[in-house]
Amino acid sequence: MEAFYWLILLTSVFACSHAEPNLFITEEVIGKWRDSVILPCVYVPSPGYVEEEVIWSFGGKTILRVEGRSEMIPLIKYRRRLSLVRAHPGDVSLNISKLQMDDKGQYNCEVIWRSTDTSDSIQKDATIKLNIIRASPATKIPTTEKISTKRPEPTAVSSTTKKPKIEVINTQRPGSIAVSSTTKKPKTEVINTQRPGSIAVSSTTKKPTTEVINTQRPGSIAGEPVLTIREEITGQWRESVIIPCSYMPSTEYVEEVVIWSLGGRTILRLEDSVEHVYLTRNRGRLSLSRSHPGVVSLRINNLQMDDKGQYNCEVIWRSRKTNGKIQKDATIKLNIVKGEPSLVMKEEINGHWRSSVVIPCTYTPCPDYVEEVVIWSFGGRTILRLEDSVEHVYLTKNRGRLSLSRSHPGDISLRINNLQMDDKGQYNCEVMWRSRSTNGKIQKDVTTTLKIIRASWAVATLGIPLYLLILICVLCTAVVATVVIVILITKRRKKLSEIYEVPNMSTLLAREGESHSQVNGGQRCEEPKSRNENEYEPSPGGGAAREGTYEKMEFVKEAEYELLIPERQEKN
């Protein structure tokens, strides 16, 4: 790495002071599993350009973004694992800790500068390939021996002969992992029963050990199955766990017996395809996980605290050619932890402008863990902290607006009142617990996105969605319009019935009677008498009475005649 930086400094001597900065990287970097690695990416600072933004991406997704002095890591799996080195000005190298196998791939380093003269921005990027090697700390470097084709002299082979040390010259590229040459090599005991020229095979690891029954020719180890295990497994209390143990099947060897033991006592034995569970407490809890040929993993259900310890996986094969048997075993350590609480949160939350919203963040309480600290942050800055049952709101603008919604144990949701448009963004919920049994602390966090919808005052106040409000308004308008139309049609029908109404005889007589009463000075006509009644009444006046009656009738007839036919009266 030092030579790499010196090369950059020498190159900068010949560069113009106002030249555009260029990125210098290493095309390929090798990292070690579960270790740290630095992906170099540097440039020569120029007084004409100011660094504005640094973006590191992996597989097309942004994993680290630096703007100013704030670092933002969008993905949770990279939190506390990624950081910029910043060893000197212009150094934007990426430091990755606790390397995992899925971290290998193409990484892109992108930098944006702003010109101090024209205020224009320029952007440049470079790609680095990261390879990860799986090298366990217990792995030893095998020694190399030259096989002599000459017949050796009959001398005794001492088991205490020291083998020379191998010095490894550092010919790696910058950023790769150097393999130390000071690793102690295991002693190899050579037994003087081999044929001259045969190869002494030494085991370079403590486990698994290989016991070869004396039915094979010494040195013929090619094609033997090898057990693959993990050194340590962690399981959760009262949950299930699979302790992996597998091998690559071979056509030359047939599996005969599988034995699992704990603390030196056999707990499960598979022979002739029949599983035997030895302890009563393990019946119904232990079984072999045979997902595919060669897998002899042990499955344990309903884990108890006394299940932790050293588990030994032992397999015996039989050779098809020689009918001999070989046996190999490996040890795995199982740790049991009581169920850790896990946070549950939605990936996206929608809120309405000037209304309230609750960002949910909950966990299931565990009797072995006690909640100590709750931290809510927005854009990388802490906005609320709960410690010792006391809430601290850091920004003045958030005082009186932020609070925790403690509706039930394990509920640490954030409530925001009077939402503003600048409240939208990434919110991070972080909780720290303390274990009652070990007094250790664990921390977990989750992230969600809050979106603000600018709605009307009625929608924000009543909490009704906009489409429902529009639908209600349309229905109300339709109902009012229908009522108005019905009223207008009813009034129009009444007017038409009055205009075209045909009177009956009683109506005509009533109208005729009214007209007679008006002509005779307001006197109403009497009801017509029946034909059976006599209309003539005897009067003491005799002829005078008849004359008066006649005159009256004449007068009435003349009045009727004049009223009905006024034209004839004019002619007469």
Coordinates of C-alpha atoms in Angstrom, one line a residue:
M1 CA 0.0 0.0 0.0
E2 CA 2.8 2.4 0.8
A3 CA 4.3 1.9 -2.7
F4 CA 0.9 2.6 -4.2
Y5 CA 0.6 5.9 -2.4
W6 CA 4.2 6.9 -3.3
L7 CA 3.4 6.3 -6.9
I8 CA 0.4 8.6 -6.7
L9 CA 2.5 11.4 -5.0
L10 CA 5.2 11.1 -7.7
T11 CA 2.5 11.4 -10.4
S12 CA 1.1 14.5 -8.8
V13 CA 4.4 16.3 -9.1
F14 CA 3.9 16.5 -12.9
A15 CA 0.3 17.4 -12.7
C16 CA -1.0 21.0 -13.1
S17 CA -2.3 22.7 -10.1
H18 CA -5.7 23.2 -11.7
A19 CA -5.9 19.9 -13.5
E20 CA -8.9 17.7 -13.0
P21 CA -8.4 15.1 -10.3
N22 CA -8.1 11.4 -11.4
L23 CA -8.9 8.3 -9.4
F24 CA -6.2 5.7 -8.7
I25 CA -7.3 2.2 -7.7
T26 CA -6.1 -1.4 -7.6
E27 CA -8.0 -3.5 -10.1
E28 CA -8.2 -6.6 -7.8
V29 CA -8.0 -7.0 -4.0
I30 CA -7.9 -10.2 -2.0
G31 CA -9.5 -10.4 1.4
K32 CA -9.8 -13.0 4.1
W33 CA -13.1 -14.4 5.4
R34 CA -14.2 -12.8 8.7
D35 CA -11.2 -10.3 8.5
S36 CA -11.0 -6.7 7.4
V37 CA -9.9 -5.4 4.0
I38 CA -9.2 -2.0 2.4
L39 CA -10.3 -1.2 -1.1
P40 CA -7.9 1.5 -2.2
C41 CA -9.3 4.5 -4.1
V42 CA -7.4 7.8 -3.9
Y43 CA -6.9 11.0 -5.9
V44 CA -4.5 13.9 -5.9
P45 CA -6.2 17.0 -4.4
S46 CA -6.3 20.0 -6.6
P47 CA -6.9 23.6 -5.5
G48 CA -9.3 24.2 -8.4
Y49 CA -11.7 21.4 -7.3
V50 CA -13.5 20.7 -4.0
E51 CA -14.7 17.3 -3.1
E52 CA -18.5 17.2 -2.7
E53 CA -19.7 13.6 -2.6
V54 CA -18.2 10.1 -2.4
I55 CA -20.3 7.1 -3.3
W56 CA -19.4 3.4 -3.0
S57 CA -21.7 0.9 -4.6
F58 CA -21.8 -2.9 -4.8
G59 CA -23.8 -4.8 -7.4
G60 CA -25.5 -1.6 -8.6
K61 CA -26.7 -0.7 -5.1
T62 CA -25.3 2.2 -3.0
I63 CA -23.7 0.9 0.2
L64 CA -22.0 4.0 1.4
R65 CA -22.6 7.7 0.7
V66 CA -20.5 10.5 2.1
E67 CA -21.6 14.1 1.7
G68 CA -19.7 16.7 3.6
R69 CA -18.8 15.1 6.9
S70 CA -21.8 12.8 7.2
E71 CA -21.6 9.1 6.2
M72 CA -24.9 7.4 5.2
I73 CA -25.1 3.6 4.9
P74 CA -28.5 2.7 3.5
L75 CA -28.4 -1.1 4.0
I76 CA -28.6 -2.5 7.5
K77 CA -26.2 -5.4 6.9
Y78 CA -23.3 -3.0 6.3
R79 CA -23.9 -0.8 9.4
R80 CA -20.8 -0.7 11.6
R81 CA -18.9 -2.6 8.9
L82 CA -18.1 0.1 6.3
S83 CA -16.1 3.3 6.7
L84 CA -13.8 5.6 4.7
V85 CA -10.1 5.3 5.6
R86 CA -9.3 9.1 5.1
A87 CA -5.6 8.5 5.8
H88 CA -4.7 11.7 4.0
P89 CA -6.4 14.3 1.8
G90 CA -7.7 12.6 -1.3
D91 CA -8.0 9.2 0.3
V92 CA -11.5 7.8 -0.2
S93 CA -10.6 4.1 0.3
L94 CA -13.3 1.8 1.7
N95 CA -12.6 -0.3 4.8
I96 CA -14.8 -3.4 5.2
S97 CA -14.7 -5.4 8.4
K98 CA -16.0 -8.9 9.2
L99 CA -15.8 -10.0 5.6
Q100 CA -18.5 -12.5 4.5
M101 CA -18.4 -14.7 1.4
D102 CA -21.2 -12.8 -0.2
D103 CA -19.1 -9.6 -0.1
K104 CA -17.0 -10.6 -3.0
G105 CA -17.7 -9.0 -6.4
Q106 CA -17.3 -5.7 -8.2
Y107 CA -17.2 -2.5 -6.1
N108 CA -17.5 1.0 -7.7
C109 CA -15.8 4.1 -6.3
E110 CA -17.5 7.3 -7.5
V111 CA -16.4 10.9 -6.5
I112 CA -18.0 14.2 -7.4
W113 CA -16.0 17.4 -7.3
R114 CA -17.1 21.1 -7.7
S115 CA -14.9 23.6 -9.6
T116 CA -14.0 26.7 -7.5
D117 CA -13.8 28.8 -10.7
T118 CA -17.0 27.9 -12.6
S119 CA -19.0 26.1 -9.9
D120 CA -19.4 23.2 -12.4
S121 CA -19.4 19.6 -11.1
I122 CA -17.4 16.8 -12.5
Q123 CA -17.8 13.1 -11.7
K124 CA -15.4 10.1 -12.1
D125 CA -15.6 6.5 -11.0
A126 CA -13.5 3.4 -11.0
T127 CA -14.2 -0.3 -10.4
I128 CA -12.4 -2.7 -8.1
K129 CA -12.8 -6.5 -7.9
L130 CA -12.8 -8.1 -4.4
N131 CA -12.0 -11.8 -4.0
I132 CA -12.5 -13.5 -0.6
I133 CA -10.6 -16.6 0.4
R134 CA -11.9 -18.9 3.1
A135 CA -8.9 -19.5 5.3
S136 CA -9.5 -20.8 8.9
P137 CA -7.1 -19.6 11.5
A138 CA -6.3 -23.3 12.4
T139 CA -5.3 -24.0 8.8
K140 CA -1.6 -25.0 8.5
I141 CA 0.6 -24.5 5.4
P142 CA 1.4 -28.0 4.1
T143 CA 5.1 -28.8 3.5
T144 CA 6.4 -29.9 0.2
E145 CA 8.8 -32.9 0.0
K146 CA 10.7 -34.0 -3.1
I147 CA 10.4 -37.7 -3.7
S148 CA 13.7 -39.3 -4.5
T149 CA 13.8 -42.0 -7.3
K150 CA 17.0 -43.5 -5.9
R151 CA 16.9 -46.3 -3.4
P152 CA 17.7 -44.8 0.0
E153 CA 20.5 -46.1 2.1
P154 CA 19.3 -48.3 5.0
T155 CA 19.4 -45.7 7.7
A156 CA 17.0 -45.3 10.5
V157 CA 14.4 -42.6 10.1
S158 CA 14.3 -40.5 13.2
S159 CA 10.9 -39.0 14.2
T160 CA 12.5 -35.9 15.6
T161 CA 13.9 -34.7 12.3
K162 CA 13.2 -31.0 11.9
K163 CA 11.9 -29.7 8.7
P164 CA 13.3 -26.5 7.2
K165 CA 11.2 -23.3 7.4
I166 CA 9.7 -21.9 4.3
E167 CA 10.1 -18.2 3.7
V168 CA 7.3 -16.6 1.7
I169 CA 8.3 -13.6 -0.3
N170 CA 5.7 -10.9 -0.5
T171 CA 4.8 -10.8 -4.2
Q172 CA 1.1 -9.9 -3.7
R173 CA -0.7 -6.9 -5.0
P174 CA -1.5 -4.1 -2.6
G175 CA -4.5 -4.8 -0.5
S176 CA -4.1 -8.6 -0.6
I177 CA -3.7 -10.7 2.6
A178 CA -0.1 -11.8 3.4
V179 CA 0.2 -15.4 4.7
S180 CA 2.5 -15.5 7.6
S181 CA 5.4 -17.9 7.4
T182 CA 5.8 -18.2 11.1
T183 CA 2.9 -20.7 11.4
K184 CA 4.0 -23.7 13.4
K185 CA 4.0 -26.9 11.4
P186 CA 2.8 -30.0 13.0
K187 CA 5.3 -32.8 13.7
T188 CA 5.1 -35.8 11.4
E189 CA 5.9 -39.1 12.8
V190 CA 7.3 -41.5 10.1
I191 CA 6.9 -45.1 10.9
N192 CA 9.6 -47.4 9.3
T193 CA 7.1 -49.8 7.8
Q194 CA 6.6 -48.1 4.5
R195 CA 8.0 -49.2 1.2
P196 CA 10.9 -47.0 0.0
G197 CA 9.6 -44.2 -2.1
S198 CA 6.2 -44.1 -0.6
I199 CA 4.7 -40.8 0.6
A200 CA 4.3 -40.1 4.3
V201 CA 0.9 -38.4 4.7
S202 CA 0.7 -36.0 7.7
S203 CA -2.5 -34.5 8.9
T204 CA -2.2 -30.8 8.9
T205 CA -5.2 -30.2 11.2
K206 CA -6.1 -31.6 14.5
K207 CA -9.6 -32.6 13.5
P208 CA -10.8 -34.6 11.7
T209 CA -8.4 -37.4 12.4
T210 CA -8.0 -40.3 9.9
E211 CA -7.5 -43.8 11.0
V212 CA -6.6 -46.2 8.2
I213 CA -7.2 -49.8 8.8
N214 CA -4.4 -52.0 7.6
T215 CA -6.2 -53.3 4.6
Q216 CA -5.1 -50.6 2.2
R217 CA -1.8 -50.0 0.5
P218 CA 0.1 -47.3 2.3
G219 CA -0.2 -44.0 0.4
S220 CA -3.3 -44.8 -1.5
I221 CA -5.5 -42.0 -0.1
A222 CA -6.9 -40.6 -3.3
G223 CA -10.7 -40.6 -3.5
E224 CA -11.4 -41.0 0.3
P225 CA -14.4 -39.0 1.5
V226 CA -13.6 -36.0 3.8
L227 CA -16.0 -34.6 6.4
T228 CA -17.0 -30.9 6.1
I229 CA -18.1 -29.2 9.2
R230 CA -18.3 -25.8 10.9
E231 CA -16.3 -25.2 14.0
E232 CA -19.0 -23.4 16.0
I233 CA -22.8 -23.2 15.8
T234 CA -25.1 -21.0 17.8
G235 CA -28.7 -22.0 18.5
Q236 CA -31.6 -20.3 20.2
W237 CA -33.2 -21.6 23.3
R238 CA -36.4 -23.6 22.7
E239 CA -35.9 -23.4 18.9
S240 CA -34.5 -25.9 16.4
V241 CA -30.9 -26.1 15.1
I242 CA -29.0 -28.2 12.5
I243 CA -25.4 -29.1 13.3
P244 CA -23.9 -29.5 9.8
C245 CA -21.7 -32.5 8.9
S246 CA -21.4 -33.7 5.3
Y247 CA -19.0 -35.3 2.8
M248 CA -18.7 -35.8 -0.9
P249 CA -20.1 -39.2 -1.9
S250 CA -17.6 -41.5 -3.7
T251 CA -18.4 -44.5 -6.0
E252 CA -15.5 -46.4 -4.3
Y253 CA -16.8 -46.0 -0.7
V254 CA -20.2 -47.0 0.8
E255 CA -21.5 -45.4 4.0
E256 CA -22.1 -47.9 6.7
V257 CA -22.4 -46.3 10.1
V258 CA -23.0 -42.7 11.4
I259 CA -22.5 -41.9 15.0
W260 CA -23.2 -38.6 16.8
S261 CA -22.0 -38.2 20.4
L262 CA -22.1 -35.4 23.0
G263 CA -19.5 -35.3 25.8
G264 CA -18.2 -38.7 24.9
R265 CA -21.6 -40.4 25.1
T266 CA -23.4 -41.7 21.9
I267 CA -26.7 -39.9 21.4
L268 CA -27.6 -41.2 17.9
R269 CA -26.4 -44.0 15.7
L270 CA -27.4 -44.8 12.1
E271 CA -26.8 -48.3 10.9
D272 CA -28.5 -50.2 8.1
S273 CA -30.6 -47.1 7.5
V274 CA -32.1 -47.4 11.0
E275 CA -31.7 -44.5 13.5
H276 CA -31.2 -45.4 17.2
V277 CA -31.6 -42.6 19.8
Y278 CA -30.0 -43.7 23.0
L279 CA -31.3 -41.3 25.7
T280 CA -35.0 -41.1 26.6
R281 CA -34.9 -37.3 26.9
N282 CA -33.6 -37.1 23.3
R283 CA -36.3 -39.2 21.7
G284 CA -38.4 -37.2 19.4
R285 CA -35.9 -34.3 19.5
L286 CA -32.9 -35.8 17.5
S287 CA -32.9 -36.9 13.9
L288 CA -30.5 -36.9 10.9
S289 CA -31.0 -34.2 8.2
R290 CA -30.6 -36.1 5.0
S291 CA -31.3 -33.4 2.5
H292 CA -29.1 -35.0 -0.2
P293 CA -26.5 -37.9 -0.4
G294 CA -23.5 -37.2 1.7
V295 CA -25.3 -35.1 4.4
V296 CA -25.3 -36.6 7.9
S297 CA -26.2 -33.4 9.8
L298 CA -27.8 -33.6 13.2
R299 CA -31.1 -31.8 13.8
I300 CA -32.1 -30.9 17.4
N301 CA -35.6 -29.7 18.2
N302 CA -36.7 -27.8 21.3
L303 CA -33.2 -26.8 22.3
Q304 CA -32.4 -26.7 26.1
M305 CA -29.6 -25.0 27.8
D306 CA -27.9 -28.3 28.7
D307 CA -27.7 -29.2 25.0
K308 CA -24.7 -26.9 24.5
G309 CA -21.2 -28.5 24.3
Q310 CA -18.9 -30.4 21.9
Y311 CA -20.7 -32.7 19.4
N312 CA -18.7 -35.3 17.5
C313 CA -19.7 -36.5 14.0
E314 CA -18.2 -39.9 13.1
V315 CA -18.7 -41.8 9.9
I316 CA -17.5 -45.2 8.8
W317 CA -17.3 -46.2 5.2
R318 CA -16.5 -49.5 3.5
S319 CA -14.4 -49.8 0.3
R320 CA -16.0 -51.6 -2.6
K321 CA -12.6 -52.8 -3.9
T322 CA -10.7 -53.9 -0.8
N323 CA -13.8 -54.4 1.4
G324 CA -11.7 -52.5 4.0
K325 CA -13.2 -49.8 6.3
I326 CA -12.2 -46.3 7.1
Q327 CA -13.4 -44.0 9.8
K328 CA -13.3 -40.2 10.1
D329 CA -14.8 -37.8 12.7
A330 CA -15.0 -34.1 13.4
T331 CA -16.1 -32.0 16.3
I332 CA -18.5 -29.0 16.4
K333 CA -19.2 -26.7 19.3
L334 CA -22.8 -25.8 19.9
N335 CA -23.7 -22.6 21.9
I336 CA -27.2 -22.0 23.2
V337 CA -28.5 -18.4 23.6
K338 CA -31.8 -17.6 25.0
G339 CA -34.1 -16.1 22.4
E340 CA -32.9 -12.6 21.4
P341 CA -35.6 -10.0 20.7
S342 CA -35.9 -8.9 17.1
L343 CA -37.3 -5.7 15.8
V344 CA -40.4 -5.6 13.4
M345 CA -41.0 -2.6 11.2
K346 CA -42.7 -1.8 7.9
E347 CA -40.5 -0.8 5.0
E348 CA -42.5 2.2 4.0
I349 CA -45.0 4.5 5.9
N350 CA -47.3 7.2 4.4
G351 CA -48.3 10.3 6.3
H352 CA -50.5 13.3 5.5
W353 CA -49.2 16.8 5.7
R354 CA -50.1 18.7 8.9
S355 CA -51.6 15.5 10.5
S356 CA -50.1 12.9 12.8
V357 CA -48.4 9.6 12.0
V358 CA -47.1 6.7 14.0
I359 CA -43.9 4.9 12.6
P360 CA -44.3 1.4 14.0
C361 CA -41.3 -0.3 15.6
T362 CA -42.0 -3.3 18.0
Y363 CA -40.4 -6.4 19.4
T364 CA -41.5 -9.4 21.5
P365 CA -40.2 -9.0 25.1
C366 CA -37.9 -11.8 26.3
P367 CA -37.5 -12.6 30.0
D368 CA -33.7 -12.8 29.7
Y369 CA -33.3 -9.3 28.1
V370 CA -34.0 -5.9 29.6
E371 CA -34.5 -2.9 27.4
E372 CA -31.9 -0.2 28.2
V373 CA -31.7 2.4 25.4
V374 CA -34.0 3.4 22.5
I375 CA -32.7 5.7 19.8
W376 CA -34.6 7.2 16.9
S377 CA -32.5 8.9 14.2
F378 CA -33.4 10.7 11.0
G379 CA -30.9 11.2 8.2
G380 CA -28.1 10.0 10.4
R381 CA -28.9 12.4 13.3
T382 CA -30.4 11.4 16.6
I383 CA -33.8 13.0 17.1
L384 CA -35.1 11.1 20.2
R385 CA -33.4 9.0 22.9
L386 CA -35.0 7.0 25.6
E387 CA -32.8 6.1 28.5
D388 CA -33.8 5.3 32.1
S389 CA -37.4 5.9 31.2
V390 CA -36.7 9.5 30.2
E391 CA -37.3 10.8 26.7
H392 CA -34.8 13.3 25.3
V393 CA -35.8 15.2 22.1
Y394 CA -32.7 16.8 20.6
L395 CA -33.8 19.4 18.1
T396 CA -35.9 22.4 19.1
K397 CA -38.2 22.1 16.1
N398 CA -39.2 18.6 17.2
R399 CA -40.0 19.5 20.9
G400 CA -43.7 18.8 21.5
R401 CA -44.0 16.9 18.2
L402 CA -42.1 13.7 18.9
S403 CA -42.9 11.0 21.4
L404 CA -42.8 7.3 21.9
S405 CA -46.1 5.3 21.6
R406 CA -45.9 2.8 24.5
S407 CA -49.2 1.1 23.9
H408 CA -47.9 -2.3 25.1
P409 CA -44.6 -3.8 26.3
G410 CA -42.2 -4.0 23.4
D411 CA -43.8 -1.1 21.5
I412 CA -41.3 1.7 20.8
S413 CA -43.1 3.3 17.8
L414 CA -42.4 6.9 17.1
R415 CA -45.3 9.4 17.0
I416 CA -44.9 12.6 15.0
N417 CA -47.5 15.4 15.2
N418 CA -48.1 18.2 12.8
L419 CA -46.2 16.6 9.9
Q420 CA -44.2 18.9 7.7
M421 CA -42.9 18.2 4.2
D422 CA -39.3 18.1 5.4
D423 CA -40.1 15.3 7.8
K424 CA -40.0 12.8 4.9
G425 CA -36.9 10.5 4.6
Q426 CA -35.2 7.6 6.3
Y427 CA -35.9 6.9 10.0
N428 CA -33.8 4.4 12.0
C429 CA -35.0 2.6 15.1
E430 CA -32.2 1.3 17.3
V431 CA -32.7 -0.6 20.6
M432 CA -30.1 -1.9 23.1
W433 CA -30.8 -4.7 25.5
R434 CA -28.9 -6.2 28.5
S435 CA -28.9 -9.9 29.2
R436 CA -29.8 -10.8 32.8
S437 CA -27.8 -14.0 32.7
T438 CA -24.5 -12.9 31.1
N439 CA -24.9 -9.1 31.7
G440 CA -23.9 -8.7 28.1
K441 CA -25.5 -6.2 25.7
I442 CA -27.0 -6.7 22.2
Q443 CA -28.0 -4.0 19.8
K444 CA -30.4 -4.2 16.8
D445 CA -31.7 -1.6 14.4
V446 CA -34.2 -1.3 11.5
T447 CA -34.9 1.4 8.9
T448 CA -38.0 2.6 7.3
T449 CA -39.0 5.3 4.8
L450 CA -41.6 8.0 5.6
K451 CA -43.5 9.6 2.7
I452 CA -45.6 12.8 3.2
I453 CA -48.7 13.3 1.1
R454 CA -49.9 16.9 0.7
A455 CA -53.7 16.6 1.2
S456 CA -56.5 19.2 1.8
W457 CA -57.4 20.4 5.3
A458 CA -60.5 18.3 5.4
V459 CA -58.7 15.2 4.5
A460 CA -55.9 15.8 7.0
T461 CA -58.4 16.7 9.8
L462 CA -61.0 14.0 9.3
G463 CA -58.6 11.4 8.2
I464 CA -60.6 10.5 5.1
P465 CA -58.8 9.5 1.9
L466 CA -59.1 11.9 -0.9
Y467 CA -60.9 9.5 -3.3
L468 CA -63.6 8.8 -0.6
L469 CA -64.1 12.5 -0.1
I470 CA -64.6 13.1 -3.8
L471 CA -67.0 10.1 -4.0
I472 CA -69.1 11.5 -1.1
C473 CA -69.3 14.9 -2.8
V474 CA -70.4 13.4 -6.1
L475 CA -73.2 11.3 -4.4
C476 CA -74.4 14.3 -2.4
T477 CA -74.6 16.4 -5.6
A478 CA -76.5 13.7 -7.4
V479 CA -79.0 13.4 -4.5
V480 CA -79.7 17.2 -4.4
A481 CA -80.1 17.4 -8.2
T482 CA -82.6 14.4 -8.1
V483 CA -84.7 16.1 -5.4
V484 CA -84.8 19.4 -7.3
I485 CA -85.9 17.7 -10.5
V486 CA -88.6 15.8 -8.8
I487 CA -90.0 19.0 -7.2
L488 CA -90.0 20.9 -10.6
I489 CA -91.8 18.0 -12.3
T490 CA -94.5 17.9 -9.6
K491 CA -95.3 21.6 -9.8
R492 CA -95.5 21.5 -13.6
R493 CA -98.0 18.6 -13.5
K494 CA -100.2 20.5 -11.1
K495 CA -100.4 23.5 -13.5
L496 CA -101.2 21.4 -16.5
S497 CA -104.1 19.7 -14.6
E498 CA -105.6 23.1 -13.7
I499 CA -105.5 24.3 -17.3
Y500 CA -107.1 21.3 -19.0
E501 CA -109.6 20.3 -16.4
V502 CA -113.1 19.5 -17.9
P503 CA -115.9 20.5 -15.4
N504 CA -118.8 18.1 -14.7
M505 CA -122.5 19.0 -14.5
S506 CA -122.4 19.8 -10.8
T507 CA -119.6 22.2 -11.3
L508 CA -121.4 23.9 -14.2
L509 CA -124.5 24.3 -12.2
A510 CA -122.6 25.7 -9.3
R511 CA -120.9 28.2 -11.6
E512 CA -124.4 29.1 -13.2
G513 CA -125.9 29.6 -9.8
E514 CA -123.1 31.9 -8.9
S515 CA -123.7 34.0 -12.1
H516 CA -127.5 34.2 -11.3
S517 CA -126.8 35.4 -7.9
Q518 CA -124.6 38.1 -9.2
V519 CA -127.2 39.3 -11.7
N520 CA -130.1 39.2 -9.2
G521 CA -128.3 41.3 -6.7
G522 CA -126.5 38.7 -4.8
Q523 CA -129.5 36.4 -4.3
R524 CA -128.7 32.7 -4.7
C525 CA -131.0 30.4 -6.7
E526 CA -132.9 27.9 -4.8
E527 CA -132.3 24.2 -5.2
P528 CA -134.4 22.7 -7.9
K529 CA -137.4 20.9 -6.6
S530 CA -138.5 17.4 -7.5
R531 CA -141.0 16.9 -10.2
N532 CA -143.4 15.3 -7.8
E533 CA -143.6 18.5 -5.8
N534 CA -146.0 21.3 -6.8
E535 CA -144.2 24.5 -7.8
Y536 CA -147.3 26.6 -7.5
E537 CA -148.3 27.9 -4.2
P538 CA -151.8 29.4 -3.6
S539 CA -151.6 33.1 -2.9
P540 CA -154.3 35.3 -1.6
G541 CA -153.7 37.8 -4.4
G542 CA -155.1 35.6 -7.1
G543 CA -154.3 37.0 -10.6
A544 CA -152.0 39.6 -9.1
A545 CA -149.9 36.9 -7.7
R546 CA -149.7 35.1 -11.0
E547 CA -148.8 38.3 -12.7
G548 CA -146.0 38.9 -10.3
T549 CA -144.8 35.4 -10.7
Y550 CA -144.9 35.7 -14.5
E551 CA -143.0 39.0 -14.4
K552 CA -140.4 37.5 -12.2
M553 CA -139.9 34.5 -14.6
E554 CA -139.9 36.9 -17.5
F555 CA -137.2 38.9 -15.9
V556 CA -135.1 35.9 -15.2
K557 CA -135.5 34.6 -18.7
E558 CA -134.6 37.9 -20.1
A559 CA -131.6 38.0 -17.9
E560 CA -130.5 34.6 -19.0
Y561 CA -131.2 35.4 -22.6
E562 CA -129.2 38.6 -22.4
L563 CA -126.4 36.8 -20.6
L564 CA -126.1 33.9 -23.0
I565 CA -126.9 35.6 -26.3
P566 CA -126.1 39.3 -26.2
E567 CA -126.0 39.7 -29.9
R568 CA -129.7 39.0 -30.5
Q569 CA -130.7 41.6 -27.9
E570 CA -128.8 44.2 -29.9
K571 CA -130.7 43.3 -33.1
N572 CA -134.1 43.4 -31.4

